[in-house]
XYZ file of C-alpha atoms in Angstrom:
536
model
C -10.802 51.854 3.623
C -10.496 48.149 2.797
C -13.848 48.078 0.992
C -12.987 51.172 -1.030
C -9.627 49.687 -1.974
C -11.205 46.469 -3.221
C -13.932 48.214 -5.222
C -11.475 50.520 -6.966
C -9.110 47.620 -7.563
C -11.741 45.495 -9.329
C -13.642 48.168 -11.266
C -11.299 48.211 -14.276
C -11.240 44.407 -14.564
C -15.017 44.065 -14.322
C -15.668 46.747 -16.962
C -13.086 45.197 -19.287
C -14.705 41.799 -18.950
C -18.249 42.981 -19.635
C -17.939 43.514 -23.396
C -15.978 40.288 -23.860
C -18.520 38.343 -21.808
C -21.394 39.448 -24.035
C -19.572 38.430 -27.201
C -18.592 35.033 -25.845
C -22.080 34.439 -24.473
C -23.481 35.108 -27.934
C -20.926 32.778 -29.529
C -21.925 29.953 -27.146
C -25.637 30.257 -27.996
C -26.763 27.365 -30.154
C -23.324 25.705 -30.179
C -22.190 22.436 -28.674
C -19.525 23.286 -26.115
C -16.420 21.197 -25.522
C -16.984 20.788 -21.788
C -19.728 21.597 -19.303
C -19.169 21.577 -15.540
C -22.449 21.284 -13.649
C -23.553 21.637 -10.049
C -20.432 23.165 -8.506
C -20.405 26.016 -6.005
C -18.675 28.714 -8.039
C -16.391 31.408 -6.625
C -15.822 33.865 -9.452
C -12.541 35.360 -8.141
C -13.958 38.776 -7.273
C -14.259 38.119 -3.548
C -18.001 37.512 -3.681
C -19.477 34.470 -1.988
C -20.188 31.358 -4.029
C -23.275 30.466 -6.074
C -24.300 27.176 -7.646
C -23.694 27.653 -11.363
C -22.784 25.699 -14.458
C -19.638 26.609 -16.393
C -19.147 25.826 -20.087
C -15.871 25.710 -22.027
C -15.402 26.286 -25.755
C -11.811 25.983 -26.954
C -9.542 27.727 -24.451
C -12.219 30.095 -23.098
C -15.114 30.117 -20.682
C -18.127 30.413 -22.975
C -21.001 30.077 -20.510
C -21.710 30.770 -16.831
C -25.252 30.247 -15.572
C -28.005 27.627 -15.599
C -27.215 25.214 -18.423
C -30.598 23.483 -18.372
C -32.595 26.688 -18.617
C -30.380 27.904 -21.451
C -30.391 24.525 -23.235
C -26.590 24.376 -23.237
C -25.138 21.228 -24.777
C -21.573 19.895 -24.513
C -19.460 17.023 -25.825
C -18.429 16.147 -22.278
C -19.900 16.903 -18.856
C -18.270 16.913 -15.429
C -20.832 16.503 -12.658
C -19.326 18.515 -9.839
C -21.960 18.540 -7.124
C -20.242 18.948 -3.743
C -17.139 20.512 -5.271
C -16.025 24.138 -5.243
C -15.029 25.752 -8.525
C -12.673 28.741 -8.688
C -10.358 30.421 -11.171
C -6.992 28.687 -11.410
C -4.653 30.157 -8.831
C -2.047 32.700 -9.902
C 1.264 32.553 -8.036
C 3.005 35.943 -8.257
C 6.319 34.914 -6.721
C 8.047 31.653 -7.606
C 11.366 30.087 -8.461
C 9.857 27.664 -10.951
C 12.608 28.275 -13.513
C 14.162 24.862 -12.817
C 10.837 23.190 -13.664
C 9.903 25.303 -16.671
C 13.398 25.138 -18.206
C 13.870 21.406 -17.698
C 14.536 19.065 -20.612
C 12.160 16.622 -18.927
C 8.519 17.154 -19.923
C 7.379 15.659 -16.600
C 9.241 18.396 -14.742
C 7.934 21.110 -17.088
C 4.448 20.053 -16.007
C 5.297 21.767 -12.692
C 3.115 19.254 -10.859
C 3.789 20.519 -7.301
C 1.936 23.701 -8.269
C -0.604 22.178 -10.647
C -1.761 19.696 -7.997
C -2.747 22.630 -5.775
C -4.805 24.294 -8.507
C -2.143 26.779 -9.627
C -2.467 27.530 -13.339
C -0.215 30.590 -13.700
C 3.178 31.370 -12.172
C 5.563 34.312 -12.306
C 9.298 33.635 -12.581
C 12.379 35.869 -12.532
C 11.605 36.835 -8.941
C 13.887 38.396 -6.291
C 15.761 40.332 -8.968
C 17.318 37.170 -10.410
C 15.690 37.341 -13.849
C 17.863 38.279 -16.826
C 16.969 40.779 -19.516
C 16.549 38.371 -22.469
C 12.816 37.892 -21.955
C 12.005 36.985 -25.575
C 14.426 34.045 -25.578
C 12.955 32.566 -22.408
C 9.314 33.012 -23.384
C 9.948 31.547 -26.839
C 11.612 28.486 -25.295
C 8.550 27.861 -23.136
C 6.252 28.144 -26.144
C 8.474 25.828 -28.167
C 9.039 23.143 -25.509
C 5.638 23.165 -23.825
C 4.951 23.896 -20.142
C 2.283 22.689 -17.763
C 1.286 26.131 -16.487
C 0.967 29.628 -17.839
C 4.128 31.538 -16.969
C 5.134 35.190 -16.978
C 8.535 36.769 -16.381
C 9.972 39.702 -14.488
C 13.127 41.398 -15.672
C 15.432 41.333 -12.654
C 17.281 44.346 -11.309
C 19.985 42.045 -9.933
C 20.239 40.178 -13.217
C 20.557 43.377 -15.241
C 23.083 44.800 -12.780
C 25.196 41.659 -13.048
C 25.036 41.750 -16.851
C 26.418 45.294 -16.892
C 28.532 45.590 -13.719
C 29.359 42.029 -12.742
C 29.259 40.919 -9.108
C 31.433 43.665 -7.646
C 30.416 46.277 -5.085
C 30.537 49.206 -7.500
C 28.232 52.008 -8.574
C 27.314 52.494 -12.249
C 28.662 55.315 -14.335
C 26.051 57.377 -16.213
C 26.796 55.328 -19.323
C 26.418 52.042 -17.453
C 23.162 53.166 -15.874
C 21.860 54.059 -19.323
C 22.812 50.589 -20.563
C 20.877 49.074 -17.669
C 17.914 51.262 -18.538
C 18.043 50.101 -22.165
C 18.113 46.455 -21.092
C 15.037 46.950 -18.918
C 13.347 48.834 -21.770
C 14.001 45.962 -24.167
C 12.796 43.406 -21.639
C 9.538 45.269 -21.105
C 9.004 45.493 -24.859
C 9.544 41.733 -25.068
C 6.784 41.071 -22.557
C 8.144 41.313 -19.009
C 5.397 42.052 -16.468
C 7.587 44.340 -14.413
C 10.884 44.829 -12.635
C 11.794 42.488 -9.797
C 14.211 43.515 -7.083
C 16.242 41.563 -4.564
C 18.071 44.184 -2.544
C 18.661 41.572 0.160
C 21.005 39.683 -2.181
C 24.458 40.494 -3.525
C 25.204 42.053 -5.970
C 21.848 43.883 -6.019
C 22.410 44.827 -2.370
C 25.270 47.090 -3.461
C 22.848 49.296 -5.399
C 21.602 52.591 -4.032
C 17.917 53.458 -4.024
C 18.216 55.901 -6.913
C 19.626 53.224 -9.223
C 16.557 51.056 -8.692
C 14.271 54.066 -9.056
C 15.763 54.916 -12.443
C 15.153 51.384 -13.724
C 11.666 51.343 -12.220
C 10.852 54.468 -14.228
C 11.442 52.466 -17.393
C 9.168 49.632 -16.278
C 6.540 52.186 -15.246
C 6.382 53.390 -18.851
C 4.951 49.997 -19.762
C 2.457 49.760 -16.880
C 4.783 47.325 -15.125
C 4.977 46.617 -11.396
C 8.022 46.774 -9.124
C 8.140 43.522 -7.170
C 10.703 43.383 -4.372
C 12.454 41.172 -1.897
C 13.260 44.126 0.304
C 16.660 45.020 1.701
C 15.598 43.811 5.147
C 12.725 41.810 6.630
C 14.108 41.864 10.164
C 15.369 44.704 12.341
C 15.532 47.067 9.369
C 12.096 46.166 7.986
C 10.525 49.616 8.447
C 13.432 51.311 6.666
C 13.084 48.742 3.885
C 9.354 49.432 3.587
C 10.094 53.143 3.320
C 12.716 52.526 0.635
C 10.181 50.487 -1.330
C 7.593 53.250 -1.043
C 10.202 55.824 -2.088
C 11.050 53.795 -5.208
C 7.346 53.759 -6.043
C 6.788 57.489 -5.576
C 10.087 58.346 -7.256
C 9.303 56.351 -10.381
C 5.506 56.392 -10.514
C 5.336 52.602 -10.478
C 2.994 50.399 -8.383
C 5.041 48.507 -5.791
C 4.563 44.935 -4.646
C 6.280 43.506 -1.556
C 7.053 39.834 -1.928
C 6.765 37.333 0.954
C 5.899 40.161 3.328
C 7.039 39.266 6.847
C 8.834 40.378 9.988
C 11.734 38.078 10.834
C 13.468 37.527 14.141
C 11.883 37.070 17.534
C 12.781 40.594 18.638
C 10.662 41.916 15.740
C 7.556 39.795 16.277
C 4.432 41.919 16.400
C 5.835 44.622 14.115
C 3.471 43.467 11.366
C 1.098 46.085 12.777
C 3.610 48.854 12.073
C 4.280 47.532 8.573
C 0.559 47.429 7.809
C 0.100 50.996 9.075
C 2.905 52.238 6.813
C 1.436 50.530 3.758
C -2.095 51.727 4.420
C -0.912 55.292 5.058
C 0.716 55.210 1.609
C -2.451 53.789 0.074
C -4.535 56.571 1.613
C -2.226 59.048 -0.122
C -2.988 57.379 -3.438
C 0.038 55.117 -3.812
C -0.515 51.644 -5.274
C 0.988 49.169 -2.817
C 0.310 45.425 -2.591
C 2.117 42.381 -1.238
C 2.147 38.597 -1.247
C 2.795 36.065 1.513
C 3.084 32.347 2.181
C 1.353 30.693 5.180
C 4.405 29.352 7.011
C 6.475 30.559 9.965
C 9.743 29.552 8.300
C 11.516 31.130 5.336
C 14.128 29.660 3.029
C 17.077 31.013 1.090
C 20.802 30.381 0.727
C 23.087 29.991 3.747
C 25.432 32.699 2.517
C 22.591 35.190 1.981
C 21.266 34.417 5.453
C 24.492 34.796 7.411
C 27.470 36.033 5.404
C 28.245 39.771 5.524
C 27.637 41.319 2.125
C 31.179 42.689 1.887
C 32.414 39.079 2.015
C 30.340 38.243 -1.080
C 31.789 41.108 -3.130
C 32.782 39.623 -6.495
C 30.750 36.442 -6.162
C 31.183 33.001 -4.615
C 34.690 32.443 -5.999
C 36.049 35.553 -4.278
C 34.083 34.739 -1.116
C 35.798 31.356 -0.937
C 39.190 33.017 -1.433
C 38.479 35.289 1.534
C 37.770 32.235 3.661
C 41.356 31.098 2.986
C 42.887 34.356 4.242
C 43.446 34.063 8.038
C 42.821 37.724 8.894
C 39.732 38.024 6.711
C 38.467 34.676 7.976
C 38.591 35.874 11.582
C 36.639 38.991 10.636
C 34.011 36.851 8.915
C 33.819 34.507 11.907
C 33.145 37.411 14.263
C 30.260 38.531 12.051
C 28.862 35.005 11.880
C 29.138 34.503 15.636
C 27.245 37.731 16.265
C 24.429 36.749 13.917
C 24.212 33.175 15.206
C 24.059 34.306 18.828
C 21.111 36.571 18.017
C 17.908 35.070 19.504
C 19.160 31.509 19.137
C 19.548 31.595 15.346
C 22.007 28.690 15.369
C 19.156 26.502 16.586
C 16.466 28.057 14.349
C 18.344 27.686 11.042
C 18.293 24.207 9.488
C 19.913 22.919 6.333
C 18.017 21.927 3.160
C 20.522 20.787 0.568
C 20.306 17.796 -1.811
C 24.116 17.692 -2.092
C 24.492 16.887 1.618
C 21.407 14.812 2.501
C 22.950 13.683 5.778
C 22.703 17.293 6.990
C 19.121 17.957 5.860
C 16.806 19.008 8.653
C 19.651 19.511 11.120
C 20.196 22.885 12.735
C 23.529 24.656 12.558
C 23.773 24.204 16.325
C 23.243 20.425 16.078
C 25.743 20.107 13.220
C 28.352 22.081 15.157
C 27.832 19.842 18.196
C 28.167 16.685 16.083
C 31.356 18.034 14.514
C 32.735 19.325 17.819
C 33.226 22.893 16.540
C 31.710 26.330 17.109
C 28.585 27.167 15.028
C 30.476 29.781 12.985
C 33.155 27.205 12.115
C 30.442 24.789 11.017
C 29.031 27.466 8.687
C 32.461 28.079 7.159
C 32.983 24.360 6.536
C 29.546 23.960 4.950
C 30.096 26.932 2.635
C 33.512 25.677 1.571
C 31.957 22.355 0.586
C 28.932 23.899 -1.131
C 28.568 27.709 -1.428
C 25.005 27.233 -2.789
C 23.731 25.477 0.357
C 20.118 26.348 1.206
C 18.636 26.748 4.662
C 15.238 27.005 6.314
C 14.897 29.651 9.020
C 12.164 29.406 11.650
C 12.038 33.139 12.169
C 8.380 34.267 12.127
C 5.435 34.270 14.524
C 2.067 32.728 13.692
C 0.311 35.924 14.764
C 2.220 38.031 12.223
C 1.656 35.474 9.464
C -2.095 35.498 10.058
C -2.268 39.280 10.383
C -0.615 39.760 7.003
C -2.795 37.197 5.222
C -5.962 38.908 6.469
C -5.156 42.187 4.707
C -7.207 42.797 1.541
C -4.116 43.956 -0.378
C -2.082 40.812 0.376
C -2.260 37.991 -2.153
C -0.956 34.431 -1.948
C 2.532 33.747 -3.305
C 4.491 30.585 -2.607
C 8.111 31.656 -3.177
C 8.202 27.993 -4.152
C 10.761 26.050 -6.117
C 13.155 24.887 -3.420
C 13.257 22.378 -0.556
C 10.523 23.989 1.519
C 6.948 22.672 1.929
C 5.631 25.950 0.498
C 6.492 24.611 -2.995
C 3.963 21.799 -2.620
C 1.511 23.248 -0.129
C 1.080 27.035 -0.074
C -2.333 27.344 -1.731
C -3.831 24.199 -0.216
C -2.639 25.332 3.220
C -4.051 28.835 2.799
C -7.467 27.622 1.633
C -7.766 24.367 3.544
C -6.151 25.103 6.887
C -6.498 28.847 7.385
C -9.766 29.653 5.578
C -11.812 26.466 5.872
C -10.513 24.955 9.119
C -9.201 27.834 11.244
C -11.585 30.353 9.655
C -9.185 33.254 10.060
C -10.653 34.691 6.847
C -13.614 33.954 4.551
C -12.861 31.420 1.822
C -14.121 33.932 -0.754
C -11.414 36.392 0.355
C -8.749 33.687 0.409
C -9.665 32.664 -3.144
C -9.763 36.285 -4.313
C -6.251 36.753 -2.908
C -5.064 33.928 -5.170
C -6.983 34.862 -8.318
C -8.716 38.141 -9.184
C -6.548 40.313 -6.940
C -3.360 38.990 -8.514
C -4.642 39.195 -12.081
C -5.787 42.789 -11.622
C -2.617 43.928 -9.860
C -0.326 42.599 -12.577
C -2.604 43.293 -15.584
C -2.962 39.605 -16.461
C -5.653 39.902 -19.095
C -8.692 37.582 -19.100
C -7.479 35.426 -16.215
C -8.257 35.255 -12.524
C -12.056 35.343 -12.901
C -14.859 32.922 -13.783
C -16.431 35.080 -16.458
C -17.577 34.418 -19.995
C -14.692 35.328 -22.269
C -11.948 34.606 -19.759
C -9.426 31.860 -20.408
C -10.585 28.540 -18.986
C -8.074 28.278 -16.139
C -10.145 26.480 -13.522
C -9.703 24.444 -10.346
C -12.331 22.109 -8.850
C -11.651 20.970 -5.286
C -13.337 19.147 -2.443
C -13.517 21.591 0.497
C -13.485 18.716 3.007
C -10.215 17.316 1.638
C -8.305 20.283 0.228
C -5.186 20.222 2.423
C -1.433 20.494 2.210
C 0.564 17.341 2.965
C 4.131 18.627 2.640
C 6.001 19.093 5.910
C 9.467 20.320 6.824
C 10.549 16.694 7.248
C 8.828 15.513 4.055
C 8.595 18.571 1.859
C 7.689 16.913 -1.464
C 4.228 15.548 -0.689
C 1.577 16.670 -3.182
C -1.524 18.454 -1.906
C -4.807 16.541 -1.764
C -8.420 17.386 -2.535
C -8.066 18.827 -6.045
C -10.264 16.849 -8.456
C -9.828 18.778 -11.699
C -7.547 21.498 -13.051
C -8.033 23.098 -16.456
C -5.306 25.138 -18.113
C -6.478 27.081 -21.163
C -9.431 24.723 -21.472
C -7.350 21.539 -21.409
C -7.893 19.101 -18.540
C -4.522 18.782 -16.822
C -5.715 17.143 -13.601
C -8.597 14.677 -13.935
C -10.080 12.982 -10.891
C -6.963 13.925 -8.972
C -4.457 12.561 -11.475
C -2.163 14.367 -13.918
C -3.198 13.754 -17.536
C 0.153 14.541 -19.166
C -1.072 17.781 -20.719
C 1.372 20.639 -21.287
C -1.279 23.268 -21.932
C 0.424 26.309 -20.442
C 1.280 29.453 -22.363
C 4.109 31.938 -22.077
C 2.384 35.165 -21.054
C 3.597 38.418 -22.561
C 2.697 41.726 -20.959
C 1.474 44.018 -23.741
C 0.239 47.340 -22.359
C -1.570 49.841 -24.527
C 0.195 53.058 -25.488
C 3.712 51.788 -24.815
C 6.382 54.458 -25.438
C 8.604 54.615 -28.485
C 12.028 52.965 -28.080
C 14.248 54.805 -25.622
C 11.633 57.395 -24.727
C 9.561 57.927 -21.611
C 5.952 58.977 -21.453
């Protein structure tokens, strides 16, 4: 089944590339290329094993792949890459890079934590947080310059908040239609799909049908529904089923972000999750996922522990509830129950720049230092900073590995916050798990970060080393390609990447950032899009 899935998945991309490759190969003949990379072991992104090939760049495209000497290929500059591995630039389908890409500081817009790992394309607007004004955001990136290519989801949670606010309410027919129109506009403006975050308020107040109706709109434009599911713990199987139901109800391909099973009592249930997904695939449903290679997750403290009813109306109203004695006691009971579950007070640690003295300390340790119960410590922390982030050591290594080995699971960092995954996801996946632990072939690991992602999300002419594709390329030393970020020191850049090209421009040269801002804002432009306000 896995082999069939991969072949079907790649067929469209390979056929689409063939015509372009011929034309670009003809254009390269007799011309002096801008850059020639010789002697590298080339992984083309399809999942095939490597071959020693030369790769030539003309402008922002790959113009030649083959034997440069035999074909008398000339170039203005040559990189001798013997001993290095060459692959398509990695595509990260789930990030929170908005703070980098939207920064006024050009050094931050370079998005170096990702670039230094070989990532050349990121998706933002994840977890349902993206707003509906896609054109404004993409235009700002084009105008200001960014270090990576970047695409945007329109967020279900963002659209819901625009129309309904942060309250626990259900939309009227007129409000649902307004939400549909906002998604329709966003897709026309270039969104790659609809992202969901049913784990988070206020999106968590939505019923399945609401999401399905919005997914129908995105489906009209060949979009994908990407989701942080309603549950990744005890309710994970119900959440998987809800995701599948949204897909079948709307006709949209579904993509499960940071697929996992959280909580010690759920360890091992990855096998059940995989069976559910593959049963759906056998029935013809398009289902994929992404993961990061760590046993700890990260999100906000309130999303991790606070009951959703306490968040109704947003942080301001949540803080007001904490001042009401009766409501506070009810909240404390909920917190105590969650913190007692499988030692969560010890497994959840803080990661917040505003309170550096608390970073890396567990809720249990903080409560002991303060001489209060863990639930009282949580209340105090939230009162001081409602946006406090935490890291939860909630997964098993066996489940993490089992998910990454699936041919329909791609690599996605969920990076952007104070977690080593921001700086290390791709280097850790390739260096530690593929090359050192050998839990999967390197060719598969690279495919899961390149061609698989490009094909799933219809990212045209990227994700493959083919003539005619954009020259997004990473060159790394397999003996040194490793992550260096840890939970104690989470901002250490990865090592072993020698060169990174973004749209033909050298952004990393001999391991150092060149200052280039060569990224592009990517706009999804499907063929045969419907007329405004109409479905296919």
